[in-house]
PDB file of N, CA, C and O in Angstrom:
ATOM      1  N   MET A   1      28.686  54.592 -16.288  1.00 92.00           N
ATOM      2  CA  MET A   1      28.074  56.185 -15.986  1.00 92.00           C
ATOM      3  C   MET A   1      28.103  57.145 -17.222  1.00 92.00           C
ATOM      4  O   MET A   1      27.361  57.641 -17.683  1.00 92.00           O
ATOM      5  N   ARG A   2      29.113  56.945 -17.723  1.00 94.00           N
ATOM      6  CA  ARG A   2      29.565  57.834 -18.957  1.00 94.00           C
ATOM      7  C   ARG A   2      28.954  57.376 -20.225  1.00 94.00           C
ATOM      8  O   ARG A   2      28.186  58.362 -21.124  1.00 94.00           O
ATOM      9  N   ARG A   3      28.942  56.342 -20.372  1.00 94.00           N
ATOM     10  CA  ARG A   3      28.222  55.453 -21.515  1.00 94.00           C
ATOM     11  C   ARG A   3      26.415  55.918 -21.441  1.00 94.00           C
ATOM     12  O   ARG A   3      25.915  56.410 -22.441  1.00 94.00           O
ATOM     13  N   VAL A   4      25.935  55.644 -20.342  1.00 95.00           N
ATOM     14  CA  VAL A   4      24.514  56.031 -20.194  1.00 95.00           C
ATOM     15  C   VAL A   4      24.348  57.996 -20.269  1.00 95.00           C
ATOM     16  O   VAL A   4      23.426  58.175 -21.133  1.00 95.00           O
ATOM     17  N   ASN A   5      25.058  58.581 -19.699  1.00 95.00           N
ATOM     18  CA  ASN A   5      24.902  60.067 -19.959  1.00 95.00           C
ATOM     19  C   ASN A   5      24.982  60.463 -21.565  1.00 95.00           C
ATOM     20  O   ASN A   5      24.235  61.346 -21.968  1.00 95.00           O
ATOM     21  N   SER A   6      25.938  59.764 -22.013  1.00 96.00           N
ATOM     22  CA  SER A   6      26.564  59.757 -23.480  1.00 96.00           C
ATOM     23  C   SER A   6      24.827  59.786 -24.071  1.00 96.00           C
ATOM     24  O   SER A   6      24.405  60.448 -25.325  1.00 96.00           O
ATOM     25  N   LEU A   7      24.342  58.533 -23.712  1.00 96.00           N
ATOM     26  CA  LEU A   7      22.924  58.464 -24.545  1.00 96.00           C
ATOM     27  C   LEU A   7      21.954  59.085 -24.131  1.00 96.00           C
ATOM     28  O   LEU A   7      21.157  59.529 -25.264  1.00 96.00           O
ATOM     29  N   LEU A   8      22.077  59.688 -22.950  1.00 96.00           N
ATOM     30  CA  LEU A   8      20.934  60.581 -22.399  1.00 96.00           C
ATOM     31  C   LEU A   8      21.123  62.060 -23.351  1.00 96.00           C
ATOM     32  O   LEU A   8      20.132  62.661 -23.779  1.00 96.00           O
ATOM     33  N   LEU A   9      22.387  62.546 -23.464  1.00 96.00           N
ATOM     34  CA  LEU A   9      22.648  63.779 -24.145  1.00 96.00           C
ATOM     35  C   LEU A   9      22.290  63.433 -25.691  1.00 96.00           C
ATOM     36  O   LEU A   9      21.738  64.361 -26.314  1.00 96.00           O
ATOM     37  N   ARG A  10      22.522  62.356 -26.378  1.00 96.00           N
ATOM     38  CA  ARG A  10      22.089  62.033 -27.833  1.00 96.00           C
ATOM     39  C   ARG A  10      20.582  62.188 -27.797  1.00 96.00           C
ATOM     40  O   ARG A  10      20.229  62.954 -28.647  1.00 96.00           O
ATOM     41  N   ASN A  11      19.816  61.726 -26.954  1.00 96.00           N
ATOM     42  CA  ASN A  11      18.473  61.707 -27.147  1.00 96.00           C
ATOM     43  C   ASN A  11      18.199  63.213 -26.761  1.00 96.00           C
ATOM     44  O   ASN A  11      16.904  63.775 -27.675  1.00 96.00           O
ATOM     45  N   ARG A  12      18.605  63.895 -25.782  1.00 96.00           N
ATOM     46  CA  ARG A  12      18.312  65.285 -25.734  1.00 96.00           C
ATOM     47  C   ARG A  12      18.539  66.125 -26.976  1.00 96.00           C
ATOM     48  O   ARG A  12      17.715  66.902 -27.365  1.00 96.00           O
ATOM     49  N   LYS A  13      19.671  65.718 -27.678  1.00 96.00           N
ATOM     50  CA  LYS A  13      20.041  66.669 -29.049  1.00 96.00           C
ATOM     51  C   LYS A  13      19.100  66.244 -30.050  1.00 96.00           C
ATOM     52  O   LYS A  13      18.287  67.044 -30.548  1.00 96.00           O
ATOM     53  N   ILE A  14      18.624  65.068 -30.073  1.00 95.00           N
ATOM     54  CA  ILE A  14      17.642  64.590 -31.105  1.00 95.00           C
ATOM     55  C   ILE A  14      16.439  65.349 -30.754  1.00 95.00           C
ATOM     56  O   ILE A  14      15.640  65.787 -31.824  1.00 95.00           O
ATOM     57  N   LEU A  15      15.882  65.206 -29.741  1.00 94.00           N
ATOM     58  CA  LEU A  15      14.391  66.063 -29.134  1.00 94.00           C
ATOM     59  C   LEU A  15      14.744  67.431 -29.336  1.00 94.00           C
ATOM     60  O   LEU A  15      13.639  68.258 -30.049  1.00 94.00           O
ATOM     61  N   ALA A  16      15.769  68.043 -29.019  1.00 93.00           N
ATOM     62  CA  ALA A  16      15.984  69.569 -29.110  1.00 93.00           C
ATOM     63  C   ALA A  16      15.797  69.883 -30.665  1.00 93.00           C
ATOM     64  O   ALA A  16      15.327  70.936 -31.170  1.00 93.00           O
ATOM     65  N   ASP A  17      16.715  69.297 -31.443  1.00 92.00           N
ATOM     66  CA  ASP A  17      16.829  69.329 -32.959  1.00 92.00           C
ATOM     67  C   ASP A  17      15.313  69.231 -33.859  1.00 92.00           C
ATOM     68  O   ASP A  17      14.957  70.040 -34.305  1.00 92.00           O
ATOM     69  N   LEU A  18      14.568  68.198 -33.433  1.00 91.00           N
ATOM     70  CA  LEU A  18      13.373  67.996 -33.758  1.00 91.00           C
ATOM     71  C   LEU A  18      12.296  69.234 -33.156  1.00 91.00           C
ATOM     72  O   LEU A  18      11.369  69.262 -34.203  1.00 91.00           O
ATOM     73  N   PHE A  19      12.198  69.474 -32.087  1.00 91.00           N
ATOM     74  CA  PHE A  19      11.358  70.520 -31.473  1.00 91.00           C
ATOM     75  C   PHE A  19      11.687  71.894 -32.095  1.00 91.00           C
ATOM     76  O   PHE A  19      10.899  72.503 -32.804  1.00 91.00           O
ATOM     77  N   ALA A  20      12.874  72.082 -32.510  1.00 90.00           N
ATOM     78  CA  ALA A  20      13.159  73.256 -33.360  1.00 90.00           C
ATOM     79  C   ALA A  20      12.675  73.522 -34.586  1.00 90.00           C
ATOM     80  O   ALA A  20      12.134  74.346 -35.194  1.00 90.00           O
ATOM     81  N   MET A  21      12.742  72.153 -35.363  1.00 87.00           N
ATOM     82  CA  MET A  21      12.334  71.757 -36.553  1.00 87.00           C
ATOM     83  C   MET A  21      10.771  71.977 -36.820  1.00 87.00           C
ATOM     84  O   MET A  21      10.161  72.637 -37.623  1.00 87.00           O
ATOM     85  N   HIS A  22      10.016  71.413 -35.745  1.00 79.00           N
ATOM     86  CA  HIS A  22       8.619  71.146 -35.793  1.00 79.00           C
ATOM     87  C   HIS A  22       7.867  71.996 -34.792  1.00 79.00           C
ATOM     88  O   HIS A  22       6.985  71.341 -34.410  1.00 79.00           O
ATOM     89  N   ARG A  23       8.349  72.891 -34.394  1.00 75.00           N
ATOM     90  CA  ARG A  23       7.498  73.743 -33.198  1.00 75.00           C
ATOM     91  C   ARG A  23       6.147  74.048 -33.701  1.00 75.00           C
ATOM     92  O   ARG A  23       5.231  74.078 -32.791  1.00 75.00           O
ATOM     93  N   SER A  24       5.700  74.276 -34.972  1.00 63.00           N
ATOM     94  CA  SER A  24       4.623  74.676 -35.241  1.00 63.00           C
ATOM     95  C   SER A  24       3.739  73.548 -35.296  1.00 63.00           C
ATOM     96  O   SER A  24       2.508  73.580 -35.244  1.00 63.00           O
ATOM     97  N   SER A  25       4.244  72.472 -35.810  1.00 64.00           N
ATOM     98  CA  SER A  25       3.545  70.883 -35.825  1.00 64.00           C
ATOM     99  C   SER A  25       3.247  70.623 -34.568  1.00 64.00           C
ATOM    100  O   SER A  25       4.035  70.028 -33.782  1.00 64.00           O
ATOM    101  N   ALA A  26       2.060  69.919 -34.437  1.00 68.00           N
ATOM    102  CA  ALA A  26       1.753  69.006 -33.287  1.00 68.00           C
ATOM    103  C   ALA A  26       2.402  67.647 -33.156  1.00 68.00           C
ATOM    104  O   ALA A  26       2.385  67.158 -32.054  1.00 68.00           O
ATOM    105  N   ASN A  27       2.429  67.026 -34.224  1.00 81.00           N
ATOM    106  CA  ASN A  27       3.020  65.839 -34.174  1.00 81.00           C
ATOM    107  C   ASN A  27       4.461  65.543 -35.079  1.00 81.00           C
ATOM    108  O   ASN A  27       4.264  66.246 -36.021  1.00 81.00           O
ATOM    109  N   VAL A  28       5.319  64.706 -34.277  1.00 88.00           N
ATOM    110  CA  VAL A  28       6.317  64.410 -35.072  1.00 88.00           C
ATOM    111  C   VAL A  28       6.320  62.974 -35.261  1.00 88.00           C
ATOM    112  O   VAL A  28       6.088  62.406 -34.610  1.00 88.00           O
ATOM    113  N   PRO A  29       6.818  62.268 -36.363  1.00 90.00           N
ATOM    114  CA  PRO A  29       6.551  60.775 -36.802  1.00 90.00           C
ATOM    115  C   PRO A  29       7.866  60.315 -35.783  1.00 90.00           C
ATOM    116  O   PRO A  29       9.060  60.452 -35.827  1.00 90.00           O
ATOM    117  N   LEU A  30       7.524  59.069 -35.527  1.00 90.00           N
ATOM    118  CA  LEU A  30       8.374  58.529 -34.381  1.00 90.00           C
ATOM    119  C   LEU A  30      10.036  57.778 -35.364  1.00 90.00           C
ATOM    120  O   LEU A  30      10.788  57.907 -34.768  1.00 90.00           O
ATOM    121  N   SER A  31       9.455  57.850 -36.490  1.00 90.00           N
ATOM    122  CA  SER A  31      10.245  57.129 -37.476  1.00 90.00           C
ATOM    123  C   SER A  31      11.766  58.142 -37.410  1.00 90.00           C
ATOM    124  O   SER A  31      12.841  57.907 -37.659  1.00 90.00           O
ATOM    125  N   GLU A  32      11.274  59.380 -37.535  1.00 90.00           N
ATOM    126  CA  GLU A  32      12.530  60.644 -37.543  1.00 90.00           C
ATOM    127  C   GLU A  32      13.260  60.320 -36.307  1.00 90.00           C
ATOM    128  O   GLU A  32      14.383  60.589 -36.733  1.00 90.00           O
ATOM    129  N   LEU A  33      12.850  60.194 -35.201  1.00 91.00           N
ATOM    130  CA  LEU A  33      13.710  59.845 -33.863  1.00 91.00           C
ATOM    131  C   LEU A  33      14.561  58.666 -34.047  1.00 91.00           C
ATOM    132  O   LEU A  33      15.605  58.781 -33.894  1.00 91.00           O
ATOM    133  N   TYR A  34      13.968  57.658 -34.670  1.00 92.00           N
ATOM    134  CA  TYR A  34      14.749  56.234 -34.534  1.00 92.00           C
ATOM    135  C   TYR A  34      15.627  56.288 -35.888  1.00 92.00           C
ATOM    136  O   TYR A  34      16.779  55.889 -35.626  1.00 92.00           O
ATOM    137  N   LEU A  35      15.639  57.216 -36.909  1.00 94.00           N
ATOM    138  CA  LEU A  35      16.382  57.307 -37.956  1.00 94.00           C
ATOM    139  C   LEU A  35      17.893  57.977 -37.595  1.00 94.00           C
ATOM    140  O   LEU A  35      18.732  57.808 -37.837  1.00 94.00           O
ATOM    141  N   LYS A  36      17.446  59.008 -36.630  1.00 94.00           N
ATOM    142  CA  LYS A  36      18.582  59.650 -36.125  1.00 94.00           C
ATOM    143  C   LYS A  36      19.520  59.130 -34.679  1.00 94.00           C
ATOM    144  O   LYS A  36      20.198  59.527 -34.173  1.00 94.00           O
ATOM    145  N   GLY A  37      18.825  57.857 -34.272  1.00 95.00           N
ATOM    146  CA  GLY A  37      19.252  56.920 -33.415  1.00 95.00           C
ATOM    147  C   GLY A  37      18.913  57.349 -31.695  1.00 95.00           C
ATOM    148  O   GLY A  37      19.558  57.113 -30.914  1.00 95.00           O
ATOM    149  N   PHE A  38      17.674  57.688 -31.794  1.00 94.00           N
ATOM    150  CA  PHE A  38      17.043  57.796 -30.291  1.00 94.00           C
ATOM    151  C   PHE A  38      16.880  56.617 -30.048  1.00 94.00           C
ATOM    152  O   PHE A  38      16.360  55.350 -30.360  1.00 94.00           O
ATOM    153  N   SER A  39      17.091  56.393 -28.436  1.00 93.00           N
ATOM    154  CA  SER A  39      17.141  55.280 -27.858  1.00 93.00           C
ATOM    155  C   SER A  39      15.793  55.626 -26.766  1.00 93.00           C
ATOM    156  O   SER A  39      15.912  56.236 -25.519  1.00 93.00           O
ATOM    157  N   PRO A  40      14.626  55.091 -26.717  1.00 91.00           N
ATOM    158  CA  PRO A  40      13.489  55.294 -25.988  1.00 91.00           C
ATOM    159  C   PRO A  40      13.631  54.505 -24.590  1.00 91.00           C
ATOM    160  O   PRO A  40      12.857  55.128 -23.630  1.00 91.00           O
ATOM    161  N   SER A  41      14.492  53.808 -24.706  1.00 94.00           N
ATOM    162  CA  SER A  41      14.887  53.306 -23.166  1.00 94.00           C
ATOM    163  C   SER A  41      15.851  54.124 -22.141  1.00 94.00           C
ATOM    164  O   SER A  41      15.544  53.650 -20.964  1.00 94.00           O
ATOM    165  N   HIS A  42      16.271  55.167 -22.853  1.00 95.00           N
ATOM    166  CA  HIS A  42      17.023  55.993 -21.928  1.00 95.00           C
ATOM    167  C   HIS A  42      16.511  57.511 -21.704  1.00 95.00           C
ATOM    168  O   HIS A  42      16.424  58.212 -22.952  1.00 95.00           O
ATOM    169  N   PHE A  43      15.897  57.670 -20.687  1.00 95.00           N
ATOM    170  CA  PHE A  43      15.293  59.044 -20.206  1.00 95.00           C
ATOM    171  C   PHE A  43      15.437  59.363 -18.876  1.00 95.00           C
ATOM    172  O   PHE A  43      16.313  58.654 -18.070  1.00 95.00           O
ATOM    173  N   THR A  44      15.727  60.667 -18.503  1.00 95.00           N
ATOM    174  CA  THR A  44      15.997  61.266 -17.189  1.00 95.00           C
ATOM    175  C   THR A  44      14.888  61.141 -16.007  1.00 95.00           C
ATOM    176  O   THR A  44      14.803  60.832 -14.908  1.00 95.00           O
ATOM    177  N   HIS A  45      13.408  61.534 -16.434  1.00 95.00           N
ATOM    178  CA  HIS A  45      12.411  61.304 -15.684  1.00 95.00           C
ATOM    179  C   HIS A  45      11.387  61.246 -16.701  1.00 95.00           C
ATOM    180  O   HIS A  45      11.085  61.180 -17.683  1.00 95.00           O
ATOM    181  N   GLN A  46       9.854  60.866 -15.859  1.00 94.00           N
ATOM    182  CA  GLN A  46       8.712  61.076 -16.386  1.00 94.00           C
ATOM    183  C   GLN A  46       7.623  61.770 -15.396  1.00 94.00           C
ATOM    184  O   GLN A  46       7.975  61.684 -14.361  1.00 94.00           O
ATOM    185  N   GLN A  47       6.625  62.392 -16.124  1.00 92.00           N
ATOM    186  CA  GLN A  47       5.551  63.227 -15.453  1.00 92.00           C
ATOM    187  C   GLN A  47       4.304  63.129 -16.034  1.00 92.00           C
ATOM    188  O   GLN A  47       4.101  63.103 -17.095  1.00 92.00           O
ATOM    189  N   LYS A  48       3.542  62.913 -15.013  1.00 92.00           N
ATOM    190  CA  LYS A  48       1.899  63.097 -15.571  1.00 92.00           C
ATOM    191  C   LYS A  48       1.652  64.418 -15.204  1.00 92.00           C
ATOM    192  O   LYS A  48       1.309  65.103 -14.387  1.00 92.00           O
ATOM    193  N   LYS A  49       0.984  64.649 -16.372  1.00 84.00           N
ATOM    194  CA  LYS A  49       0.292  65.867 -16.491  1.00 84.00           C
ATOM    195  C   LYS A  49      -1.126  66.096 -16.568  1.00 84.00           C
ATOM    196  O   LYS A  49      -1.861  64.880 -16.210  1.00 84.00           O
ATOM    197  N   ALA A  50      -2.100  66.572 -17.009  1.00 84.00           N
ATOM    198  CA  ALA A  50      -3.642  66.774 -16.916  1.00 84.00           C
ATOM    199  C   ALA A  50      -3.805  65.375 -17.687  1.00 84.00           C
ATOM    200  O   ALA A  50      -3.442  65.033 -18.620  1.00 84.00           O
ATOM    201  N   LYS A  51      -5.003  64.941 -17.378  1.00 84.00           N
ATOM    202  CA  LYS A  51      -5.913  63.910 -17.994  1.00 84.00           C
ATOM    203  C   LYS A  51      -4.766  62.800 -17.856  1.00 84.00           C
ATOM    204  O   LYS A  51      -4.998  61.824 -18.953  1.00 84.00           O
ATOM    205  N   ASN A  52      -3.932  62.580 -17.321  1.00 84.00           N
ATOM    206  CA  ASN A  52      -3.116  61.255 -17.154  1.00 84.00           C
ATOM    207  C   ASN A  52      -2.143  61.352 -18.242  1.00 84.00           C
ATOM    208  O   ASN A  52      -2.005  60.143 -18.719  1.00 84.00           O
ATOM    209  N   GLN A  53      -1.945  62.338 -18.924  1.00 88.00           N
ATOM    210  CA  GLN A  53      -0.936  62.308 -19.968  1.00 88.00           C
ATOM    211  C   GLN A  53       0.418  62.177 -19.352  1.00 88.00           C
ATOM    212  O   GLN A  53       1.145  62.841 -18.428  1.00 88.00           O
ATOM    213  N   LEU A  54       1.047  61.025 -19.908  1.00 92.00           N
ATOM    214  CA  LEU A  54       2.606  60.777 -19.509  1.00 92.00           C
ATOM    215  C   LEU A  54       3.392  61.352 -20.485  1.00 92.00           C
ATOM    216  O   LEU A  54       3.652  61.245 -21.707  1.00 92.00           O
ATOM    217  N   TYR A  55       4.412  62.268 -19.950  1.00 93.00           N
ATOM    218  CA  TYR A  55       5.606  62.731 -20.599  1.00 93.00           C
ATOM    219  C   TYR A  55       6.827  62.145 -20.089  1.00 93.00           C
ATOM    220  O   TYR A  55       7.185  61.953 -19.048  1.00 93.00           O
ATOM    221  N   THR A  56       7.553  61.681 -21.070  1.00 94.00           N
ATOM    222  CA  THR A  56       9.016  61.199 -21.084  1.00 94.00           C
ATOM    223  C   THR A  56       9.800  62.159 -21.360  1.00 94.00           C
ATOM    224  O   THR A  56       9.911  62.675 -22.238  1.00 94.00           O
ATOM    225  N   TYR A  57      10.944  62.574 -20.341  1.00 95.00           N
ATOM    226  CA  TYR A  57      11.949  63.633 -20.477  1.00 95.00           C
ATOM    227  C   TYR A  57      13.393  63.045 -20.671  1.00 95.00           C
ATOM    228  O   TYR A  57      13.510  61.968 -20.015  1.00 95.00           O
ATOM    229  N   CYS A  58      14.087  63.620 -21.657  1.00 95.00           N
ATOM    230  CA  CYS A  58      15.941  63.753 -21.471  1.00 95.00           C
ATOM    231  C   CYS A  58      15.999  65.197 -21.291  1.00 95.00           C
ATOM    232  O   CYS A  58      15.929  66.140 -22.204  1.00 95.00           O
ATOM    233  N   TYR A  59      16.410  65.394 -19.875  1.00 93.00           N
ATOM    234  CA  TYR A  59      16.795  66.714 -19.345  1.00 93.00           C
ATOM    235  C   TYR A  59      15.526  67.543 -19.568  1.00 93.00           C
ATOM    236  O   TYR A  59      14.319  67.361 -19.008  1.00 93.00           O
ATOM    237  N   GLU A  60      15.519  68.814 -19.947  1.00 92.00           N
ATOM    238  CA  GLU A  60      14.461  69.558 -20.344  1.00 92.00           C
ATOM    239  C   GLU A  60      13.402  69.210 -21.564  1.00 92.00           C
ATOM    240  O   GLU A  60      12.393  70.066 -21.590  1.00 92.00           O
ATOM    241  N   PHE A  61      13.933  68.419 -22.326  1.00 93.00           N
ATOM    242  CA  PHE A  61      12.942  67.939 -23.430  1.00 93.00           C
ATOM    243  C   PHE A  61      12.187  66.799 -23.321  1.00 93.00           C
ATOM    244  O   PHE A  61      12.480  65.811 -22.733  1.00 93.00           O
ATOM    245  N   GLY A  62      10.986  67.006 -23.326  1.00 92.00           N
ATOM    246  CA  GLY A  62      10.201  65.891 -23.111  1.00 92.00           C
ATOM    247  C   GLY A  62       9.287  65.457 -24.384  1.00 92.00           C
ATOM    248  O   GLY A  62       9.213  66.107 -25.260  1.00 92.00           O
ATOM    249  N   TYR A  63       8.456  64.317 -24.464  1.00 92.00           N
ATOM    250  CA  TYR A  63       7.767  63.920 -25.369  1.00 92.00           C
ATOM    251  C   TYR A  63       6.268  62.876 -24.885  1.00 92.00           C
ATOM    252  O   TYR A  63       6.543  62.219 -23.774  1.00 92.00           O
ATOM    253  N   GLN A  64       5.474  63.050 -25.578  1.00 92.00           N
ATOM    254  CA  GLN A  64       4.243  62.137 -25.037  1.00 92.00           C
ATOM    255  C   GLN A  64       3.955  61.565 -26.477  1.00 92.00           C
ATOM    256  O   GLN A  64       3.530  62.146 -27.621  1.00 92.00           O
ATOM    257  N   ILE A  65       3.605  60.196 -26.350  1.00 90.00           N
ATOM    258  CA  ILE A  65       2.973  59.529 -27.758  1.00 90.00           C
ATOM    259  C   ILE A  65       1.676  59.814 -27.777  1.00 90.00           C
ATOM    260  O   ILE A  65       0.621  59.685 -27.019  1.00 90.00           O
ATOM    261  N   THR A  66       1.541  60.392 -28.924  1.00 88.00           N
ATOM    262  CA  THR A  66       0.050  60.823 -29.323  1.00 88.00           C
ATOM    263  C   THR A  66      -0.607  59.930 -30.216  1.00 88.00           C
ATOM    264  O   THR A  66      -1.978  60.205 -30.368  1.00 88.00           O
ATOM    265  N   GLY A  67       0.070  59.126 -30.903  1.00 82.00           N
ATOM    266  CA  GLY A  67      -0.815  57.924 -31.568  1.00 82.00           C
ATOM    267  C   GLY A  67      -0.124  56.936 -31.868  1.00 82.00           C
ATOM    268  O   GLY A  67       1.165  56.749 -31.258  1.00 82.00           O
ATOM    269  N   LYS A  68      -0.465  55.991 -32.855  1.00 83.00           N
ATOM    270  CA  LYS A  68       0.694  54.753 -32.905  1.00 83.00           C
ATOM    271  C   LYS A  68       2.072  55.374 -33.374  1.00 83.00           C
ATOM    272  O   LYS A  68       3.061  54.525 -33.101  1.00 83.00           O
ATOM    273  N   ASP A  69       2.256  56.063 -34.252  1.00 88.00           N
ATOM    274  CA  ASP A  69       3.403  56.498 -34.976  1.00 88.00           C
ATOM    275  C   ASP A  69       3.654  57.874 -34.708  1.00 88.00           C
ATOM    276  O   ASP A  69       4.562  58.413 -35.542  1.00 88.00           O
ATOM    277  N   CYS A  70       3.263  58.612 -33.603  1.00 91.00           N
ATOM    278  CA  CYS A  70       3.673  59.876 -33.597  1.00 91.00           C
ATOM    279  C   CYS A  70       3.679  60.539 -32.154  1.00 91.00           C
ATOM    280  O   CYS A  70       3.342  59.738 -31.323  1.00 91.00           O
ATOM    281  N   ILE A  71       4.528  61.569 -32.015  1.00 92.00           N
ATOM    282  CA  ILE A  71       4.801  62.119 -30.655  1.00 92.00           C
ATOM    283  C   ILE A  71       4.699  63.355 -30.738  1.00 92.00           C
ATOM    284  O   ILE A  71       4.674  64.351 -31.713  1.00 92.00           O
ATOM    285  N   LYS A  72       4.647  63.903 -29.451  1.00 92.00           N
ATOM    286  CA  LYS A  72       4.619  65.735 -29.353  1.00 92.00           C
ATOM    287  C   LYS A  72       5.503  65.970 -28.427  1.00 92.00           C
ATOM    288  O   LYS A  72       5.703  65.464 -27.415  1.00 92.00           O
ATOM    289  N   ILE A  73       6.572  66.869 -28.956  1.00 92.00           N
ATOM    290  CA  ILE A  73       7.658  67.302 -28.205  1.00 92.00           C
ATOM    291  C   ILE A  73       7.261  68.560 -27.487  1.00 92.00           C
ATOM    292  O   ILE A  73       7.051  69.573 -28.231  1.00 92.00           O
ATOM    293  N   ILE A  74       7.831  68.716 -26.246  1.00 90.00           N
ATOM    294  CA  ILE A  74       7.833  70.017 -25.234  1.00 90.00           C
ATOM    295  C   ILE A  74       9.120  70.079 -24.632  1.00 90.00           C
ATOM    296  O   ILE A  74       9.620  69.285 -24.711  1.00 90.00           O
ATOM    297  N   GLN A  75       9.082  71.369 -24.546  1.00 90.00           N
ATOM    298  CA  GLN A  75      10.349  71.976 -23.729  1.00 90.00           C
ATOM    299  C   GLN A  75       9.700  72.228 -22.415  1.00 90.00           C
ATOM    300  O   GLN A  75       9.165  73.447 -22.117  1.00 90.00           O
ATOM    301  N   GLN A  76      10.405  71.778 -21.089  1.00 83.00           N
ATOM    302  CA  GLN A  76       9.875  72.301 -19.713  1.00 83.00           C
ATOM    303  C   GLN A  76      10.914  73.642 -19.451  1.00 83.00           C
ATOM    304  O   GLN A  76      12.096  73.598 -19.916  1.00 83.00           O
ATOM    305  N   THR A  77      10.042  74.584 -19.166  1.00 79.00           N
ATOM    306  CA  THR A  77      10.823  75.779 -19.133  1.00 79.00           C
ATOM    307  C   THR A  77      11.496  76.218 -17.896  1.00 79.00           C
ATOM    308  O   THR A  77      12.669  76.886 -17.704  1.00 79.00           O
ATOM    309  N   SER A  78      11.153  75.443 -16.655  1.00 70.00           N
ATOM    310  CA  SER A  78      11.771  75.269 -15.545  1.00 70.00           C
ATOM    311  C   SER A  78      11.990  73.849 -14.949  1.00 70.00           C
ATOM    312  O   SER A  78      10.895  73.407 -14.777  1.00 70.00           O
ATOM    313  N   ILE A  79      13.147  73.637 -14.276  1.00 56.00           N
ATOM    314  CA  ILE A  79      13.194  72.139 -13.628  1.00 56.00           C
ATOM    315  C   ILE A  79      13.179  72.469 -12.152  1.00 56.00           C
ATOM    316  O   ILE A  79      13.970  73.291 -11.733  1.00 56.00           O
ATOM    317  N   GLU A  80      12.361  71.632 -11.617  1.00 57.00           N
ATOM    318  CA  GLU A  80      12.252  72.020 -10.389  1.00 57.00           C
ATOM    319  C   GLU A  80      13.058  71.086  -9.115  1.00 57.00           C
ATOM    320  O   GLU A  80      13.243  70.272  -9.705  1.00 57.00           O
TER     321      GLU A  80
END
C-alpha cells in the first residue's frame, strides 16, 4: 500500500509541476511526463466530462490525452 501511494504522490507532483510550468499552454508533450518518471497505470480516479472527454486524476490533478503525443493538465478545484 505504501509503494502504491508513493507512486500516486510522485505522479501528482509531476502533474502539479507541469501544470504550474505550462499553465498558459494548452498541451504538454507526453515525453515530459515520462522523462520525470510518470507512471500512467497509477491514478486515483477517472471522470467523463462534456463530449465524453475522459480525464484521469492523481488526487486533484488530472489530464486528458489531446493528441498522439500531448496531454492537457487540469486542476480540480473541489473534490466531492
